[in-house]
């Protein structure tokens, strides 16, 4: 993709808490089905999201900044598979589909970050160069 400015240079300012924490992202809807990327059967749009968020780390299996600490990398741009559903509360009208944590019928990929939403942390590398 081409962006204005330098790709990945802008990152959010830390808020100091998870609730209301800022997240920046590039989101790419796909024609994949949720089952294609490890989720159980569910309605929604599968997207690849590249995100940065300094207040939390949702990639517990990966050390994106290579400092041998696996829970401090939220600011580093990283990928997620997500399932999006309509949500009129947000700009753009879509948000990551959520579920009740007690719902044992939900199937998530083994690399999900443990949040009650259809999100996976596959660990793909994110590379930026100039405007791409």
mmCIF file of C-alpha atoms in Angstrom:
data_model
loop_
_atom_site.group_PDB
_atom_site.id
_atom_site.type_symbol
_atom_site.label_atom_id
_atom_site.label_comp_id
_atom_site.label_asym_id
_atom_site.label_seq_id
_atom_site.Cartn_x
_atom_site.Cartn_y
_atom_site.Cartn_z
ATOM 1 C CA UNK A 1 0.000 0.000 0.000
ATOM 2 C CA UNK A 2 1.017 3.599 -0.429
ATOM 3 C CA UNK A 3 0.470 6.052 2.417
ATOM 4 C CA UNK A 4 0.958 9.766 2.943
ATOM 5 C CA UNK A 5 4.256 10.338 4.732
ATOM 6 C CA UNK A 6 6.352 7.402 5.939
ATOM 7 C CA UNK A 7 4.617 4.048 6.453
ATOM 8 C CA UNK A 8 4.653 2.962 10.098
ATOM 9 C CA UNK A 9 6.295 6.161 11.354
ATOM 10 C CA UNK A 10 3.196 7.383 13.195
ATOM 11 C CA UNK A 11 2.408 5.525 16.420
ATOM 12 C CA UNK A 12 -0.114 6.340 19.146
ATOM 13 C CA UNK A 13 0.724 8.098 22.404
ATOM 14 C CA UNK A 14 0.523 5.879 25.483
ATOM 15 C CA UNK A 15 -2.603 6.434 27.619
ATOM 16 C CA UNK A 16 -1.397 4.365 30.587
ATOM 17 C CA UNK A 17 -4.316 1.917 30.706
ATOM 18 C CA UNK A 18 -6.008 -0.737 28.587
ATOM 19 C CA UNK A 19 -9.507 0.779 28.767
ATOM 20 C CA UNK A 20 -9.657 3.453 26.085
ATOM 21 C CA UNK A 21 -6.094 2.782 24.913
ATOM 22 C CA UNK A 22 -5.370 4.212 21.456
ATOM 23 C CA UNK A 23 -4.747 1.823 18.560
ATOM 24 C CA UNK A 24 -3.586 2.784 15.083
ATOM 25 C CA UNK A 25 -4.047 0.328 12.268
ATOM 26 C CA UNK A 26 -4.042 -0.385 8.577
ATOM 27 C CA UNK A 27 -6.901 -2.833 7.909
ATOM 28 C CA UNK A 28 -7.185 -4.901 4.732
ATOM 29 C CA UNK A 29 -10.491 -6.752 4.189
ATOM 30 C CA UNK A 30 -10.110 -10.081 2.383
ATOM 31 C CA UNK A 31 -12.335 -12.637 0.680
ATOM 32 C CA UNK A 32 -11.163 -15.349 3.101
ATOM 33 C CA UNK A 33 -13.583 -17.206 5.366
ATOM 34 C CA UNK A 34 -12.979 -17.238 9.140
ATOM 35 C CA UNK A 35 -12.228 -20.966 8.926
ATOM 36 C CA UNK A 36 -9.441 -20.253 6.388
ATOM 37 C CA UNK A 37 -7.354 -18.545 9.104
ATOM 38 C CA UNK A 38 -8.152 -20.792 12.073
ATOM 39 C CA UNK A 39 -11.391 -19.397 13.499
ATOM 40 C CA UNK A 40 -14.521 -21.486 13.852
ATOM 41 C CA UNK A 41 -17.497 -20.869 11.577
ATOM 42 C CA UNK A 42 -18.853 -17.366 12.239
ATOM 43 C CA UNK A 43 -20.293 -14.458 10.263
ATOM 44 C CA UNK A 44 -18.145 -11.467 9.408
ATOM 45 C CA UNK A 45 -15.401 -10.111 7.168
ATOM 46 C CA UNK A 46 -11.906 -11.543 7.613
ATOM 47 C CA UNK A 47 -9.279 -8.798 7.485
ATOM 48 C CA UNK A 48 -5.549 -8.545 7.986
ATOM 49 C CA UNK A 49 -4.876 -5.681 10.386
ATOM 50 C CA UNK A 50 -1.462 -4.120 10.992
ATOM 51 C CA UNK A 51 -1.578 -2.376 14.365
ATOM 52 C CA UNK A 52 0.401 -0.319 16.872
ATOM 53 C CA UNK A 53 -0.704 0.292 20.479
ATOM 54 C CA UNK A 54 1.719 1.153 23.303
ATOM 55 C CA UNK A 55 -0.557 0.345 26.261
ATOM 56 C CA UNK A 56 -0.780 -3.415 25.795
ATOM 57 C CA UNK A 57 0.911 -6.308 24.024
ATOM 58 C CA UNK A 58 -1.429 -8.766 22.321
ATOM 59 C CA UNK A 59 1.271 -10.899 20.690
ATOM 60 C CA UNK A 60 2.474 -12.998 23.654
ATOM 61 C CA UNK A 61 4.259 -15.564 21.477
ATOM 62 C CA UNK A 62 6.338 -13.035 19.539
ATOM 63 C CA UNK A 63 9.180 -10.664 20.476
ATOM 64 C CA UNK A 64 8.828 -8.008 17.769
ATOM 65 C CA UNK A 65 11.509 -5.675 19.146
ATOM 66 C CA UNK A 66 14.000 -8.532 19.805
ATOM 67 C CA UNK A 67 14.748 -7.570 23.422
ATOM 68 C CA UNK A 68 13.939 -11.067 24.796
ATOM 69 C CA UNK A 69 10.897 -9.655 26.642
ATOM 70 C CA UNK A 70 7.699 -10.970 25.066
ATOM 71 C CA UNK A 71 5.111 -8.666 26.670
ATOM 72 C CA UNK A 72 6.342 -5.153 25.823
ATOM 73 C CA UNK A 73 6.005 -4.948 22.042
ATOM 74 C CA UNK A 74 2.589 -3.349 21.518
ATOM 75 C CA UNK A 75 4.039 -0.187 19.994
ATOM 76 C CA UNK A 76 5.892 -2.157 17.295
ATOM 77 C CA UNK A 77 3.713 -2.579 14.181
ATOM 78 C CA UNK A 78 2.440 -6.170 14.050
ATOM 79 C CA UNK A 79 -0.271 -8.198 12.249
ATOM 80 C CA UNK A 80 -3.588 -9.675 13.329
ATOM 81 C CA UNK A 81 -6.218 -11.708 11.571
ATOM 82 C CA UNK A 82 -9.564 -10.274 12.677
ATOM 83 C CA UNK A 83 -13.228 -10.872 11.917
ATOM 84 C CA UNK A 84 -15.098 -7.598 11.390
ATOM 85 C CA UNK A 85 -18.821 -6.990 11.858
ATOM 86 C CA UNK A 86 -21.043 -3.952 11.376
ATOM 87 C CA UNK A 87 -20.864 -1.484 14.247
ATOM 88 C CA UNK A 88 -22.536 1.911 13.832
ATOM 89 C CA UNK A 89 -20.803 3.219 16.986
ATOM 90 C CA UNK A 90 -17.463 3.583 15.220
ATOM 91 C CA UNK A 91 -16.200 5.563 12.242
ATOM 92 C CA UNK A 92 -16.190 3.308 9.202
ATOM 93 C CA UNK A 93 -19.018 1.203 10.618
ATOM 94 C CA UNK A 94 -16.972 -1.949 11.372
ATOM 95 C CA UNK A 95 -15.283 -3.340 14.478
ATOM 96 C CA UNK A 96 -13.679 -6.599 15.565
ATOM 97 C CA UNK A 97 -16.365 -9.133 16.461
ATOM 98 C CA UNK A 98 -16.555 -9.829 20.196
ATOM 99 C CA UNK A 99 -17.948 -12.724 22.216
ATOM 100 C CA UNK A 100 -18.584 -13.603 25.852
ATOM 101 C CA UNK A 101 -15.475 -15.184 27.394
ATOM 102 C CA UNK A 102 -17.653 -17.934 28.913
ATOM 103 C CA UNK A 103 -18.865 -19.030 25.447
ATOM 104 C CA UNK A 104 -17.122 -22.397 24.988
ATOM 105 C CA UNK A 105 -18.447 -22.805 21.418
ATOM 106 C CA UNK A 106 -16.079 -20.132 20.061
ATOM 107 C CA UNK A 107 -13.070 -21.547 18.186
ATOM 108 C CA UNK A 108 -9.953 -19.371 17.941
ATOM 109 C CA UNK A 109 -6.546 -20.050 16.382
ATOM 110 C CA UNK A 110 -3.866 -21.257 18.839
ATOM 111 C CA UNK A 111 -1.961 -17.973 18.423
ATOM 112 C CA UNK A 112 -4.867 -15.774 19.599
ATOM 113 C CA UNK A 113 -3.958 -13.300 22.372
ATOM 114 C CA UNK A 114 -6.679 -14.448 24.798
ATOM 115 C CA UNK A 115 -9.005 -11.469 24.395
ATOM 116 C CA UNK A 116 -12.763 -12.080 23.970
ATOM 117 C CA UNK A 117 -12.788 -11.114 20.310
ATOM 118 C CA UNK A 118 -12.155 -12.756 16.961
ATOM 119 C CA UNK A 119 -8.486 -11.813 16.714
ATOM 120 C CA UNK A 120 -5.332 -13.810 16.059
ATOM 121 C CA UNK A 121 -1.651 -12.887 16.340
ATOM 122 C CA UNK A 122 -0.018 -14.910 13.544
ATOM 123 C CA UNK A 123 3.478 -13.441 13.917
ATOM 124 C CA UNK A 124 4.037 -12.411 10.298
ATOM 125 C CA UNK A 125 6.830 -9.813 9.982
ATOM 126 C CA UNK A 126 5.810 -6.247 9.102
ATOM 127 C CA UNK A 127 8.246 -4.390 6.855
ATOM 128 C CA UNK A 128 7.951 -0.747 5.849
ATOM 129 C CA UNK A 129 9.961 1.207 3.309
ATOM 130 C CA UNK A 130 9.265 4.849 2.618
ATOM 131 C CA UNK A 131 5.623 5.269 1.632
ATOM 132 C CA UNK A 132 4.925 1.514 1.482
#
